Coordinates of C-alpha atoms and ligand atoms in Angstrom, one line a residue:
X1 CA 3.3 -31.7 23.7
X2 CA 4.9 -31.2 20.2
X3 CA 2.4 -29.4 19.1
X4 CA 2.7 -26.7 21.3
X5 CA 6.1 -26.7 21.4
X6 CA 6.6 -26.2 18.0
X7 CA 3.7 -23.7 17.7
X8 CA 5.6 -21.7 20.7
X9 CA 8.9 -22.0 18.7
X10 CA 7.2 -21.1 15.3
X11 CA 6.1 -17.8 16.7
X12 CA 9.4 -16.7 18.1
X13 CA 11.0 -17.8 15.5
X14 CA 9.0 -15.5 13.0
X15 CA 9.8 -12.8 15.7
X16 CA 13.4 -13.0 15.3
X17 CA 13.2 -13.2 11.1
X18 CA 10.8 -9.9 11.5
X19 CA 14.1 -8.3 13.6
X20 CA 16.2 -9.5 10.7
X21 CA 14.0 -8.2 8.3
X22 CA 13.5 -5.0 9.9
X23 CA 17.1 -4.1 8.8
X24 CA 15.7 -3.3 5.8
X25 CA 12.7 -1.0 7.0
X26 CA 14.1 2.2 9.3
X27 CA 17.5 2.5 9.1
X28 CA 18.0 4.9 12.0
X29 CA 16.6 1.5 13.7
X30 CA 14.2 3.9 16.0
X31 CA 10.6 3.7 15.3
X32 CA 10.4 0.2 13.2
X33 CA 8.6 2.5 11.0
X34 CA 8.4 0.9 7.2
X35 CA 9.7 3.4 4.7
X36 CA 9.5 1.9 0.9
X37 CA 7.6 0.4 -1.0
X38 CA 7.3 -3.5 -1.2
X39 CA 7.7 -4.8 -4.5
X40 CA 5.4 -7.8 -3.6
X41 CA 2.8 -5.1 -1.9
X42 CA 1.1 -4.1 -5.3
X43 CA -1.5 -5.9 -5.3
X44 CA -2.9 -5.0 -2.2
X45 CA -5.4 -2.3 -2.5
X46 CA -4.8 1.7 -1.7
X47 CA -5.9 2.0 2.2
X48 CA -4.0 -1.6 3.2
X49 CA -0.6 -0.4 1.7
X50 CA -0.9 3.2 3.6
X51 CA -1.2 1.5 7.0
X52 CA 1.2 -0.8 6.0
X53 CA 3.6 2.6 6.6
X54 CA 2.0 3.2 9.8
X55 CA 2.0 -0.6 11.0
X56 CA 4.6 -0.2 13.9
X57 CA 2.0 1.8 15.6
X58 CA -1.5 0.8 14.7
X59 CA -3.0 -2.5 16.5
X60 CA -2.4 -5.6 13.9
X61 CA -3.4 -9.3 14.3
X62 CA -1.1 -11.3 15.4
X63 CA 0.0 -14.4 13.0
X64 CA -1.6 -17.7 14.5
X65 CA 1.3 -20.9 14.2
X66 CA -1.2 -22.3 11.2
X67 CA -0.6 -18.7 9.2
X68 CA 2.9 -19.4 9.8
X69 CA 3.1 -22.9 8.8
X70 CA 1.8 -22.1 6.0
X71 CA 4.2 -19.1 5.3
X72 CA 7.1 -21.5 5.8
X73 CA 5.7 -24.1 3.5
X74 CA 5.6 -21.5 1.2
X75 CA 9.5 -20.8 2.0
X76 CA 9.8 -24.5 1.5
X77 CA 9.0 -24.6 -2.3
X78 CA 10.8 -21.4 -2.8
X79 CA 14.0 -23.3 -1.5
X80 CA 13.0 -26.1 -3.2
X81 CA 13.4 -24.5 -6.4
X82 CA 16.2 -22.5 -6.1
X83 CA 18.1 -25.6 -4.9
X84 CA 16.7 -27.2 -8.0
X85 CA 17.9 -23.8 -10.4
X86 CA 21.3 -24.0 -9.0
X87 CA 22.1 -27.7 -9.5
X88 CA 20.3 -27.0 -13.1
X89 CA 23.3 -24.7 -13.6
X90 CA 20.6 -21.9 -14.9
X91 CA 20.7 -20.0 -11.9
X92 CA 22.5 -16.8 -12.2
X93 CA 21.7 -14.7 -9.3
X94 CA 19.1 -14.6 -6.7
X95 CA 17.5 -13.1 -3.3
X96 CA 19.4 -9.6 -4.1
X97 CA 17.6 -6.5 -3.0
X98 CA 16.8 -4.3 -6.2
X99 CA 16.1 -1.2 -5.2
X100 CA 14.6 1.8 -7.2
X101 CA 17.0 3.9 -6.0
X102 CA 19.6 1.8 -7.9
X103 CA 18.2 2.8 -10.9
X104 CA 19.1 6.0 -13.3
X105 CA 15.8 7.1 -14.1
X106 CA 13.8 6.3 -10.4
X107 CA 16.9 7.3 -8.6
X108 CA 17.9 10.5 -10.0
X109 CA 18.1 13.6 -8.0
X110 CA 17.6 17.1 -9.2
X111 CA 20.0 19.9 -9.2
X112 CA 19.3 20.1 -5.7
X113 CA 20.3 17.0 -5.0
X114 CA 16.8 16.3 -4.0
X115 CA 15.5 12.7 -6.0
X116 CA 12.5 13.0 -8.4
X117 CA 11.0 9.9 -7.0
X118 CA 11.4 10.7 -3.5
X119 CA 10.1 7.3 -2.5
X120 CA 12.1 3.7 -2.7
X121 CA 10.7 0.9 -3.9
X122 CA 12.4 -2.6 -3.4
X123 CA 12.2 -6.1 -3.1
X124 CA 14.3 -9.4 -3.5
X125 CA 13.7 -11.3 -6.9
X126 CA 13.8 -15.6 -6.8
X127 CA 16.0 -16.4 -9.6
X128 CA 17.3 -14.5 -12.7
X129 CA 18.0 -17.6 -14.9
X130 CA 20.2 -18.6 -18.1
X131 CA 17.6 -19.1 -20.9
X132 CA 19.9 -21.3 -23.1
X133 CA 20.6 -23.7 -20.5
X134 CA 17.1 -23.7 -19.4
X135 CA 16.8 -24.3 -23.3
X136 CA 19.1 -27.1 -23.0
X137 CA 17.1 -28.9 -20.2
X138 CA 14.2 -28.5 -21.9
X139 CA 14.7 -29.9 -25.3
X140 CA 17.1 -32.6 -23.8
X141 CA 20.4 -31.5 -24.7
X142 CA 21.7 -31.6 -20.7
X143 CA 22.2 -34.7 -19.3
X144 CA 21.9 -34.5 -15.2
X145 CA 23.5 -37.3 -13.3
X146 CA 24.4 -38.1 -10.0
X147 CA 28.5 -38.7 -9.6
X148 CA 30.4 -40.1 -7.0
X149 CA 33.2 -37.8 -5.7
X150 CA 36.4 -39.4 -4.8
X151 CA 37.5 -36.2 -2.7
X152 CA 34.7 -36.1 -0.6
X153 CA 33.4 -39.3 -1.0
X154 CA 29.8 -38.2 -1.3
X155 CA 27.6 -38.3 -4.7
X156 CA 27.0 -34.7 -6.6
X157 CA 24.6 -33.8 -8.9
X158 CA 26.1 -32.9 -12.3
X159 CA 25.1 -31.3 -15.4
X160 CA 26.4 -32.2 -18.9
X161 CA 25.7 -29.8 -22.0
X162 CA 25.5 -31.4 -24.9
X163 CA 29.4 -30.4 -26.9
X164 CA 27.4 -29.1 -30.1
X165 CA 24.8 -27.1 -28.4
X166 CA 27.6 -25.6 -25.4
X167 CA 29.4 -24.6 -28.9
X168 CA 26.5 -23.2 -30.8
X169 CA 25.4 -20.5 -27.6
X170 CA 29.1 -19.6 -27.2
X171 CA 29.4 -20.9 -23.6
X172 CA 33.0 -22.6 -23.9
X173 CA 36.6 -21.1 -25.2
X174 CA 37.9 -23.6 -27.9
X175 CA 40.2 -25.1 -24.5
X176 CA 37.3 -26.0 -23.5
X177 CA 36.9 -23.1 -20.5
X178 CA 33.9 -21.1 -19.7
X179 CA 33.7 -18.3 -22.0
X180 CA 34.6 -14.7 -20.0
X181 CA 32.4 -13.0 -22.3
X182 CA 29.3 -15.3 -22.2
X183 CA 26.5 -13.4 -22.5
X184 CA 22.9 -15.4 -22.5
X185 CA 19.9 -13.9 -22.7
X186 CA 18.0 -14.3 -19.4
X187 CA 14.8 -14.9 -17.3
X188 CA 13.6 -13.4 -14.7
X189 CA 11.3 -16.2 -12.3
X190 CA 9.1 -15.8 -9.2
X191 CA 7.8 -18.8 -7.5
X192 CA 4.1 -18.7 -6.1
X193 CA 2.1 -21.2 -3.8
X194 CA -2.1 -20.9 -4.4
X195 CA -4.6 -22.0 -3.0
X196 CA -6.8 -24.3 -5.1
X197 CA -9.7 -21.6 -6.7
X198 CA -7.3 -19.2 -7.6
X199 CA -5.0 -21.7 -9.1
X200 CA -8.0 -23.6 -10.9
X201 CA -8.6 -20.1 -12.3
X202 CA -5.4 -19.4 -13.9
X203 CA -5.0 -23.0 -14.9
X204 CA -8.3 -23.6 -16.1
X205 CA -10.2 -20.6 -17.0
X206 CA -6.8 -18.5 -18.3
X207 CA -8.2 -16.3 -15.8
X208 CA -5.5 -13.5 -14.6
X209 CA -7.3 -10.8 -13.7
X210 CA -6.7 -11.7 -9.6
X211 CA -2.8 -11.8 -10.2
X212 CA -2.5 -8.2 -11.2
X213 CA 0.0 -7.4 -8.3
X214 CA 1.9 -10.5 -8.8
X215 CA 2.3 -8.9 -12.5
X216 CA 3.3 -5.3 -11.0
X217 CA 5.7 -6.9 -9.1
X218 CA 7.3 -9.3 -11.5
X219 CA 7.6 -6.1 -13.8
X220 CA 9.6 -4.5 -11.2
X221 CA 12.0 -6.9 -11.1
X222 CA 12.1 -7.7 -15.0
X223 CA 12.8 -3.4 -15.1
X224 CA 15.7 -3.6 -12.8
X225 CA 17.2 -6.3 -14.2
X226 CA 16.7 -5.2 -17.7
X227 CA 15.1 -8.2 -19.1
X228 CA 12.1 -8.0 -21.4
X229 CA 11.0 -12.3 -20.1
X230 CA 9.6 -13.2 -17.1
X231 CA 7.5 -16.1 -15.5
X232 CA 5.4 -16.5 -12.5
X233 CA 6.0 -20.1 -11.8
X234 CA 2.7 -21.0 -9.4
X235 CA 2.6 -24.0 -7.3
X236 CA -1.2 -25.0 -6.2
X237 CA -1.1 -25.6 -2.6
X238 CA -3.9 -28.9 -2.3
X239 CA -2.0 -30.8 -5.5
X240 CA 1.1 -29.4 -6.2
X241 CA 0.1 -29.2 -9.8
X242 CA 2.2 -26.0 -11.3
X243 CA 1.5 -23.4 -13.7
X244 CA 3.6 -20.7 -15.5
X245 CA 2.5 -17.5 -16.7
X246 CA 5.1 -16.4 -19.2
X247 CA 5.6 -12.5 -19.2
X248 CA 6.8 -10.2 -22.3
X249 CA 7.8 -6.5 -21.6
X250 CA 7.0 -5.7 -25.5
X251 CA 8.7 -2.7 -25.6
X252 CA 11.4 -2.7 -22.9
X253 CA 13.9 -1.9 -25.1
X254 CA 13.6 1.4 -27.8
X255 CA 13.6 0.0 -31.6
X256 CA 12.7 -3.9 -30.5
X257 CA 9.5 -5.3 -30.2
X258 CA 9.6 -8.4 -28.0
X259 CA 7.4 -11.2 -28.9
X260 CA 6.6 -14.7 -27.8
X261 CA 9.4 -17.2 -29.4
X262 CA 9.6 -20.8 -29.2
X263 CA 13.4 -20.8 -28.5
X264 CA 12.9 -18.9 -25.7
X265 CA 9.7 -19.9 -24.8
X266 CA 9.2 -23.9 -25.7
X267 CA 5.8 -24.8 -27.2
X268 CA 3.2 -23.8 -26.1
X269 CA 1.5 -26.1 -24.3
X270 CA -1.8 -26.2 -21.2
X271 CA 0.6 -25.7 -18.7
X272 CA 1.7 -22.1 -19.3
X273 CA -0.5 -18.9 -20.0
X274 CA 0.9 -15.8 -22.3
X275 CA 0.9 -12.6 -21.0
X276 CA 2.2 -9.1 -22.8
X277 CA 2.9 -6.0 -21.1
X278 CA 4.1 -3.0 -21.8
X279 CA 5.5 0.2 -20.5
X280 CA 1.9 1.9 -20.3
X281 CA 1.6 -0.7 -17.4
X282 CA 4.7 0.4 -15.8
X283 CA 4.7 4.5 -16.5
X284 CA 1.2 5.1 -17.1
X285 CA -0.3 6.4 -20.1
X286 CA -3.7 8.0 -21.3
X287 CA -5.8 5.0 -20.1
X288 CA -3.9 3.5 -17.6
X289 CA -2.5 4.8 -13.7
X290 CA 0.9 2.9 -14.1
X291 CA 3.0 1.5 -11.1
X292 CA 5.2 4.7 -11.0
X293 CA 2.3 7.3 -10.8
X294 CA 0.5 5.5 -8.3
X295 CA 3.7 4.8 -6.2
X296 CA 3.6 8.8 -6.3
X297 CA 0.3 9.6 -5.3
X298 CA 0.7 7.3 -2.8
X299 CA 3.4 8.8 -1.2
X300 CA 2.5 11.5 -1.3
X301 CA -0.9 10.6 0.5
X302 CA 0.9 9.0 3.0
X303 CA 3.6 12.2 3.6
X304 CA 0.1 14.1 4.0
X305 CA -1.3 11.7 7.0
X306 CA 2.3 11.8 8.4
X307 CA 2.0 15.7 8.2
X308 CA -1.1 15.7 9.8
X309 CA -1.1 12.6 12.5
X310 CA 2.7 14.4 13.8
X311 CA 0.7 18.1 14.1
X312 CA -2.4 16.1 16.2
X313 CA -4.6 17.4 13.3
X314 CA -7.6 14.9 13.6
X315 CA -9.6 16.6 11.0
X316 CA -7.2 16.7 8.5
X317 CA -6.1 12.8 9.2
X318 CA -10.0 12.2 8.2
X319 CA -10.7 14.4 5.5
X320 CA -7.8 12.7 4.0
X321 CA -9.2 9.4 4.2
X322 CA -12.4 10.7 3.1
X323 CA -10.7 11.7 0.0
X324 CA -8.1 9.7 -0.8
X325 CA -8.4 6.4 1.3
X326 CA -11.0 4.4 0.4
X327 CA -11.7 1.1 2.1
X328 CA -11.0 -2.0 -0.1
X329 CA -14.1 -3.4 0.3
X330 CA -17.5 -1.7 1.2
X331 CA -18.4 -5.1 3.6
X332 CA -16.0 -6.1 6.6
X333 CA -17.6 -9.7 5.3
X334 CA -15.9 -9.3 1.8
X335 CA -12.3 -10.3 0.3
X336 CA -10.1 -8.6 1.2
X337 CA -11.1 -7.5 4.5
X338 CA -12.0 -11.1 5.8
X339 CA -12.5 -14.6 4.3
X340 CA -13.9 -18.5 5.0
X341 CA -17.4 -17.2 5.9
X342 CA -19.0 -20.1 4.0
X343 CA -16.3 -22.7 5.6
X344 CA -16.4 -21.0 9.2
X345 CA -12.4 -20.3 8.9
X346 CA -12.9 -17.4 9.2
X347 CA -9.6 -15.0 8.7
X348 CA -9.1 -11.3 7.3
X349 CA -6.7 -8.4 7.0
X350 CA -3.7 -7.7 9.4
X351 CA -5.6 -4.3 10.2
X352 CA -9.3 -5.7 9.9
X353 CA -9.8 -5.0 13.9
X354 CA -8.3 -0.7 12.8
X355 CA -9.6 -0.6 9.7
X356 CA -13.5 -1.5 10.9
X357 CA -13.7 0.5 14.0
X358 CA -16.8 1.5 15.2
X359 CA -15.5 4.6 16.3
X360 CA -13.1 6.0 14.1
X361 CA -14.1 4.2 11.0
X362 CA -10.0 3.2 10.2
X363 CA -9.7 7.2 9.9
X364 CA -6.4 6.9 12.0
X365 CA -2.8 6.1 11.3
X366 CA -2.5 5.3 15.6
X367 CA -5.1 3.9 17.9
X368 CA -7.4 6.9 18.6
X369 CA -8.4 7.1 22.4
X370 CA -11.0 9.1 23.8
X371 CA -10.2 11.6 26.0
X372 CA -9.9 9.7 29.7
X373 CA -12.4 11.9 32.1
X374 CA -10.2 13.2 34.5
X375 CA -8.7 15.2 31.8
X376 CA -12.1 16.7 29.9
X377 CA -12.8 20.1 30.7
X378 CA -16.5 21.3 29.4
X379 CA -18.0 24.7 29.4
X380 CA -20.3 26.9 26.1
X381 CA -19.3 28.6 23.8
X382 CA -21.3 31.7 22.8
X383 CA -24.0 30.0 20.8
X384 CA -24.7 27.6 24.0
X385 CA -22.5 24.5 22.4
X386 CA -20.8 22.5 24.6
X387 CA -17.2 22.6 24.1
X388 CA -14.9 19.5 25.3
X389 CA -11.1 20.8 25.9
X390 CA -8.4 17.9 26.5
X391 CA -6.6 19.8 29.5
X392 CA -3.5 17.2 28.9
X393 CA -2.8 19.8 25.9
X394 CA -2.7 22.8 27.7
X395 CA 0.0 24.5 29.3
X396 CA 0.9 23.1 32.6
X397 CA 0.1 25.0 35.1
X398 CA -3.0 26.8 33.7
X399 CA -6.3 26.2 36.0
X400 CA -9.7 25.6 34.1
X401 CA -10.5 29.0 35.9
X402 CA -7.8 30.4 34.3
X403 CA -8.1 28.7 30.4
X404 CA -12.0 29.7 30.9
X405 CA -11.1 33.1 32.0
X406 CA -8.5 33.4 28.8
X407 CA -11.0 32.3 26.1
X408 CA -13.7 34.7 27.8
X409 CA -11.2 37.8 27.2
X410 CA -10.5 36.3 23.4
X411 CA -7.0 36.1 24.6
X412 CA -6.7 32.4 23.4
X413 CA -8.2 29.8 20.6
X414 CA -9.1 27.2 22.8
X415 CA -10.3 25.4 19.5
X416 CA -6.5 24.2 19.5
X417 CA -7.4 22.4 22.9
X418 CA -10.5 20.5 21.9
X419 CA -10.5 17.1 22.6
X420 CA -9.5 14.6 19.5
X421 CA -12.7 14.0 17.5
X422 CA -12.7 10.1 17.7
X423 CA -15.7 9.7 15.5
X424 CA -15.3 11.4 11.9
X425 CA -19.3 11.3 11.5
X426 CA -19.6 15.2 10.9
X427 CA -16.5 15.1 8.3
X428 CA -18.0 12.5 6.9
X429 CA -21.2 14.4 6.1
X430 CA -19.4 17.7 5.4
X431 CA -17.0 15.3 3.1
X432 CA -20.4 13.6 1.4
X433 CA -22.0 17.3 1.1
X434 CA -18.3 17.9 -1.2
X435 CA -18.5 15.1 -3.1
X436 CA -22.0 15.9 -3.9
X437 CA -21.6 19.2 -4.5
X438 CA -18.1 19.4 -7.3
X439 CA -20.4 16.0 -9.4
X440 CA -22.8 18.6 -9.5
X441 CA -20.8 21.8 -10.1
X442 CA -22.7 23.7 -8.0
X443 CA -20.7 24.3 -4.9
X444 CA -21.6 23.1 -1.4
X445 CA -22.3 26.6 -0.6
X446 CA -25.0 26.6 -3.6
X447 CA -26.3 23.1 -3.0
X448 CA -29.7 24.7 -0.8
X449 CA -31.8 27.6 -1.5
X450 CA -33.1 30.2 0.6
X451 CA -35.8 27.9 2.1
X452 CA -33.4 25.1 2.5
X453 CA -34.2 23.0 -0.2
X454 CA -32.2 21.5 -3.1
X455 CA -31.3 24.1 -5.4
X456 CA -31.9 23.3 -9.2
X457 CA -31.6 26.7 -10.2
X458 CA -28.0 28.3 -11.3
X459 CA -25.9 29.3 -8.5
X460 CA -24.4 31.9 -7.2
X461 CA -20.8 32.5 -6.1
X462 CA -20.3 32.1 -2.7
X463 CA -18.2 35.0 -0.5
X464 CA -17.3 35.8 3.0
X465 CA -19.6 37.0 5.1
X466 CA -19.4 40.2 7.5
X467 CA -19.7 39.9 11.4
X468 CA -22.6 42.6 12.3
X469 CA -24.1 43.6 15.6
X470 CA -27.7 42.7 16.8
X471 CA -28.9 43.7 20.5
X472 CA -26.4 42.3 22.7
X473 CA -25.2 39.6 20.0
X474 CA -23.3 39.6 16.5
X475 CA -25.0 38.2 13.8
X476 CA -24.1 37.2 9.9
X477 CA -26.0 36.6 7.0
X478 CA -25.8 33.1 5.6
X479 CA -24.4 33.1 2.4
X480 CA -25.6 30.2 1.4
X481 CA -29.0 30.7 2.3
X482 CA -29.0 34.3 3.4
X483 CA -31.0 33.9 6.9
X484 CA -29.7 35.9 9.8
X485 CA -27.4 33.8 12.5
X486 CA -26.7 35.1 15.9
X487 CA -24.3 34.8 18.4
X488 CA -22.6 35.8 21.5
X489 CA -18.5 35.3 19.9
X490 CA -16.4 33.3 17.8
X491 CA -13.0 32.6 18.7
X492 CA -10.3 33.5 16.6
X493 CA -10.0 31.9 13.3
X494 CA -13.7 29.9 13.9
X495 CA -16.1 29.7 11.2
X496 CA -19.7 29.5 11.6
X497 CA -22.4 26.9 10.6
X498 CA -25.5 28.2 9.6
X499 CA -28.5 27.3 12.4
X500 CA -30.5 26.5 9.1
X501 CA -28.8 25.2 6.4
X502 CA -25.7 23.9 8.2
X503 CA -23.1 25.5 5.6
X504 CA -20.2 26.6 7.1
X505 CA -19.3 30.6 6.8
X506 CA -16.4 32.2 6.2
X507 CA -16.9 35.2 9.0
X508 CA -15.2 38.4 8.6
X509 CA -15.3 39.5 12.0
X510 CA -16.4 43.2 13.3
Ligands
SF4_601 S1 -9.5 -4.4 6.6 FE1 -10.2 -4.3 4.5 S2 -10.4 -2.2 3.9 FE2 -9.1 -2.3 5.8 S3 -7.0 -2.3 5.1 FE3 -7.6 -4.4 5.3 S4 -8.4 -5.1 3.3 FE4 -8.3 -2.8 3.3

């Protein structure tokens, strides 16, 4: 009985922290759509942080009461911690929402008015903390003990700086008040739970090359809060062992070159790994993407599916994805799509059940429904295809005899009626054929000869073709493989596929 009570609780309780939360994500409050960028999202490849835009309408998995658990014992040492920080007396600030915006360089507008960086990134930071006090706990020169108050008549934690040292880091007036102007150099600290491999990795091996997004995001913070130190303090799940991973932005600041230092640092010992970054990470540089440009081209990827999923465009939505989303990991069986194969745990992505569609292949920022039947209407076109209109997007009150008698006198484009393709199999090859064709430099258009094979000689340039009449048909000359293609019409705007070769023409029409 307390088990399911408490898993019922659990889940409504993460319910109402999501409403809290989604304060934060669509300010007009009306479609729960996400509209930044998650500090702590970095990580995560390309294709899981574009849904992650589209999430309020694409079908997720829902957190089981043992995800959750797990996500509150991960608040847990979080609290834990900052509890700790504060009665330390090295906490300075935490939990505050830094947001790019905030900032002079991400923030700024143009002389429109219009910002440079159109998109926000943000996220809340764990602790910035006083590195001299933290000094002092370290080496022993803050004594901590627990005092009875007479007031309240309960016992408080206090913290005692030793007179000498408080003097030497400027922290009291000579009356013995708290300096105004005290000034300490500072830490930036974010607190992570693992689970025991990737733990034993860091720890063990010095291996960091699977906390590259924690990195990112610690970056982000250290950036807004203009500190060149930083630690990811990890917490291993199974043993509660801990690790740090000391951070230095090396050249944060013009003219200084930051470097690992023992009074800000302690000794080096097995418990803490050294890492230097720099601003190449952050902005990008000959070698290296950068946060900031790949913030950009993402956004602007996911303005494009926005663009094209608001217009209905179904082609376009795919071609982008072709393009520009690729999935994160070529096997629904692989991290990070889905884990615990070996153990029979088996758990994966929020958009696993999306993302691995058999039908649309992920290539969708909604669920993509085929058109019901009552709604399909079928007739051919002139080369004896079968064309399948979605009559929910025609006009009301058109008939079929009417729409068919319409696209007979060309006095419509019925393509813009076609039903949603729900399978992006032909994109996909036309996409492939693309790719194929600009790694070779020949062109699609070029990639087949006359007789339809692979051409190795040198290509020519492709052009439009001209509509001519044959009999009772119009025809046009391939010109890709220059064989003659008839047919009865095409509707305004349509190109034609070659019978042969399949390359699509450009048709200029009689
Ligand atoms: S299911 Fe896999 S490919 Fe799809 S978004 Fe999730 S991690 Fe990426």
């Amino acid at each position: 009985m307390l088990t399911q009570a408490m898993d019922s609780f659990i889940v409504a309780s993460r319910e109402h922290k999501e409403n809290v939360k989604a304060q934060y994500i669509d300010k007009k409050g009306l479609s729960g759509a996400k509209n930044y960028f998650r500090a702590s999202e970095l990580g995560s490849k390309d294709r899981k942080i574009l849904y992650s835009f589209f999430a309020h309408n694409l079908p997720r998995k829902s957190k089981t009461p043992k995800n959750l658990r797990q996500l509150a014992n991960g608040d847990g040492v979080h609290e834990r911690y900052q509890t700790a920080w504060e009665e330390m007396g090295v906490l300075i600030s935490m939990e505050e929402r830094l947001s790019s915006w905030n900032d002079e360089y991400l923030g700024a507008k143009d002389e429109k008015g219009d910002r440079i960086f159109p998109w926000e990134w943000a996220g809340h930071y764990d602790g910035l903390l006083d590195l001299n006090i933290l000094r002092a706990h370290a080496l022993g020169l803050a004594k901590v003990e627990s005092v009875f108050n007479e007031e309240t008549s309960k016992y408080d934690i206090q913290v005692e700086i030793d007179e000498a040292y408080a003097n030497s880091i400027g922290l009291f007036e000579a009356d013995g008040s708290l300096a105004p102007d005290y000034a300490p150099p500072t830490l930036l600290a974010d607190i992570k739970t693992m689970n025991p491999w990737g733990f034993k990795r860091i720890k063990e091996q010095g291996d960091v090359s699977e906390i590259g997004g924690y990195i990112d995001q610690i970056s982000f913070y250290m950036y807004m809060m203009n500190t060149p130190y930083g630690s990811i303090f990890i917490e291993a799940k199974d043993s509660n062992d801990v690790v740090e991973v000391q951070i230095i932005w090396k050249d944060m600041h013009e003219g200084v070159e930051y470097t690992f230092d023992e009074n800000i640092h302690g000794a080096q010992t097995d418990e803490q790994l050294r890492i230097t970054i720099d601003s190449g990470r952050f902005f990008g540089d000959a070698t290296r993407e950068g946060c900031v440009p790949r913030l950009n081209r993402l956004w602007q990827v996911k303005q494009e599916l926005q663009k094209a999923d608001e217009a209905g465009d179904r082609d376009k939505v795919i071609k982008i994805f072709l393009q520009h989303v690729p999935r994160c990991s070529d096997k629904p069986d692989k991290f990070p799509c889905s884990w615990g194969h070996k153990t029979g745990k088996i758990d994966g992505c929020e958009f696993f059940e999306h993302c691995w569609s058999d039908t649309h292949k992920g290539m969708a920022v909604r669920p993509v429904e085929d058109c019901p039947p009552e709604a399909l209407w079928e007739f051919e076109d002139e080369n004896d295809q079968p064309v399948r209109i979605d009559s929910r997007k025609v006009p009301e009150g058109v008939s079929y005899e009417g729409f068919i008698a319409l696209v007979e006198k060309d006095a419509i484009d019925y393509t813009k009626f076609l039903v949603d393709s729900v399978e992006p199999s032909d994109m996909m090859a036309e996409v492939d054929l693309q790719k194929a064709a600009d790694s070779s430099m020949h062109g699609t258009k070029m990639l087949f000869t006359e007789t339809g094979e692979l051409n190795l000689g040198t290509p020519e340039q492709a052009t439009e073709t001209e509509e001519y009449e044959v009999d009772d048909s119009k025809a046009i000359k391939c010109v890709n493989c220059h064989k003659e293609v008839t047919y009865k019409k095409l509707a305004p705007g349509m190109k034609k596929k070659c019978t042969f070769c399949k390359h699509t023409n450009q048709v200029v029409r009689l």
